[in-house]
Amino acid sequence: MLRDQHLVQVHVLLNFLLILIVIAPTFGGHHEFRIKEATISEIRNAFQHEKLTSRQLVKFYLHEISKLNPLLRGVIEVNPDALRQADKADRERKSMRGGCSSELHHLHGIPILLKDNIATKDKMNTTAGSLALLRSIVPRDAGVVKKLRKAGAIILGKASLSEWAHFRSFAAPGGWNARAGQGKNPYVLSAYPCGSSSGSAISVAANLATVTLGTETDGSIFCPSSSNSVVGIKPTVGLTSRSGVIPVSPRQDTVGTVADAVYVLDTIVGFDKRDGVATRVASKFIPKGGYLQFLKPDGLKGKRLGILRHPFFKPRSNSIATLR
Ligand SMILES: *[C@@H]1O[C@H](CO)[C@@H](O)[C@H](O)[C@H]1NC(C)=O
């Protein structure tokens, strides 16, 4: 009997300790904001409570880039106007104080890196990593860039990639281009970073930007996202405009996004007359109110997931082995 009472006491004590362990981090971490690993909604919250400015955010990333990029090679260029754009976002947010700054677009004041095959009409080069396009002048911003600027996003710079989106040569290593050199997987430097949106994934994994854009023709978003342990979305062809994106195949190319991907996807989807045929068809399927509404913890409840057991095509190395 005594023994049982003792056990009950121990049990109650353990439960109490468990509750403390569970609730302690919520108390301790609540008022402290850290840029590293912060999500878009945490950053927006910090903006609204005047704990953070876009200038601080951009300065943080510029510092991380100058420190880590000589090793990681995830970024080809930084935008000389990034801090100016941050100041503009800060002014706009300030002028909307008194509750309504929450009405600003989700990406307002958020720094984004663009894969270097996505055109920007500004001080930056758009080269797909190739020396051949250095100093060439693009006629206008890519369709997706137009949408990002309208939302108030800060174009922080250009992310590196497998040169020409890996269509320079199939033998070239993933993540390599003549301008930036070999991109590295920040978790294991000797591990394959994969490509071709290598810099888009490396930069998010290493906290060199909040979010990035990548492109995919076959595997160029999901492979580097998987290799560098970040989230990537490869949208259906035509959901996002390819205008102003250095092309590989009009039937397969698509612009997608890495990290906090749904916020960015919502911003860049939709009709663009310069990619009219594809975006007109696909834009019919964009849900009213966007994709963000489906981001909920039980979002997959009741869904059935398919597992691909028989791939559509075999890896190239296999077919070579068969030929021999
Ligand atoms: C674009 O490339 C030219 C030529 O290498 C270089 O001088 C310039 O600094 C580049 N632009 C940026 C923003 O890095």
Tab-separated table of N, CA and C and ligand atoms in Angstrom, residues 76-81 122-127 131 133-136 179, ligand 1:
chain	number	residue	atom	x	y	z
A	76	ILE	N	25.051	34.130	-57.190
A	76	ILE	CA	25.947	34.644	-58.235
A	76	ILE	C	26.174	36.139	-58.064
A	77	GLU	N	25.101	36.854	-57.791
A	77	GLU	CA	25.192	38.315	-57.656
A	77	GLU	C	24.242	38.780	-56.569
A	78	VAL	N	24.621	39.836	-55.870
A	78	VAL	CA	23.637	40.478	-55.005
A	78	VAL	C	23.190	41.777	-55.690
A	79	ASN	N	21.974	42.170	-55.396
A	79	ASN	CA	21.403	43.350	-56.033
A	79	ASN	C	21.938	44.616	-55.357
A	80	PRO	N	22.636	45.478	-56.105
A	80	PRO	CA	23.146	46.708	-55.487
A	80	PRO	C	22.012	47.603	-54.954
A	81	ASP	N	20.781	47.353	-55.393
A	81	ASP	CA	19.638	48.164	-54.940
A	81	ASP	C	18.828	47.512	-53.822
A	122	ASP	N	17.282	45.467	-64.304
A	122	ASP	CA	17.833	46.345	-63.265
A	122	ASP	C	19.356	46.305	-63.407
A	123	LYS	N	20.073	46.523	-62.315
A	123	LYS	CA	21.536	46.561	-62.439
A	123	LYS	C	22.154	45.163	-62.547
A	124	MET	N	21.324	44.126	-62.370
A	124	MET	CA	21.896	42.776	-62.339
A	124	MET	C	21.973	42.130	-63.719
A	125	ASN	N	22.888	41.156	-63.834
A	125	ASN	CA	23.010	40.347	-65.043
A	125	ASN	C	22.024	39.180	-64.969
A	126	THR	N	21.589	38.702	-66.131
A	126	THR	CA	20.768	37.491	-66.220
A	126	THR	C	21.491	36.574	-67.200
A	127	THR	N	22.119	35.510	-66.696
A	127	THR	CA	23.069	34.786	-67.556
A	127	THR	C	22.921	33.266	-67.570
A	131	LEU	N	29.167	32.705	-68.969
A	131	LEU	CA	29.940	33.913	-69.295
A	131	LEU	C	29.444	34.529	-70.608
A	133	LEU	N	26.555	35.305	-71.601
A	133	LEU	CA	25.482	36.305	-71.499
A	133	LEU	C	25.830	37.485	-70.595
A	134	LEU	N	27.063	37.487	-70.085
A	134	LEU	CA	27.440	38.557	-69.161
A	134	LEU	C	27.322	39.917	-69.847
A	135	ARG	N	26.721	40.873	-69.163
A	135	ARG	CA	26.497	42.252	-69.634
A	135	ARG	C	25.432	42.357	-70.720
A	136	SER	N	24.773	41.275	-71.078
A	136	SER	CA	23.674	41.419	-72.040
A	136	SER	C	22.513	42.121	-71.330
A	179	ARG	N	30.406	31.081	-63.896
A	179	ARG	CA	30.483	32.349	-63.162
A	179	ARG	C	30.676	32.156	-61.661
B	1	LIG	C1	27.209	42.201	-64.087
B	1	LIG	O1	28.368	41.720	-64.730
B	1	LIG	C2	29.381	42.689	-64.921
B	1	LIG	C3	30.479	42.053	-65.728
B	1	LIG	O2	31.134	41.037	-65.012
B	1	LIG	C4	29.893	43.178	-63.589
B	1	LIG	O3	30.848	44.212	-63.769
B	1	LIG	C5	28.700	43.701	-62.763
B	1	LIG	O4	29.160	44.023	-61.484
B	1	LIG	C6	27.617	42.672	-62.703
B	1	LIG	N1	26.501	43.202	-61.958
B	1	LIG	C7	26.304	42.942	-60.673
B	1	LIG	C8	25.138	43.606	-60.037
B	1	LIG	O5	27.013	42.191	-60.028
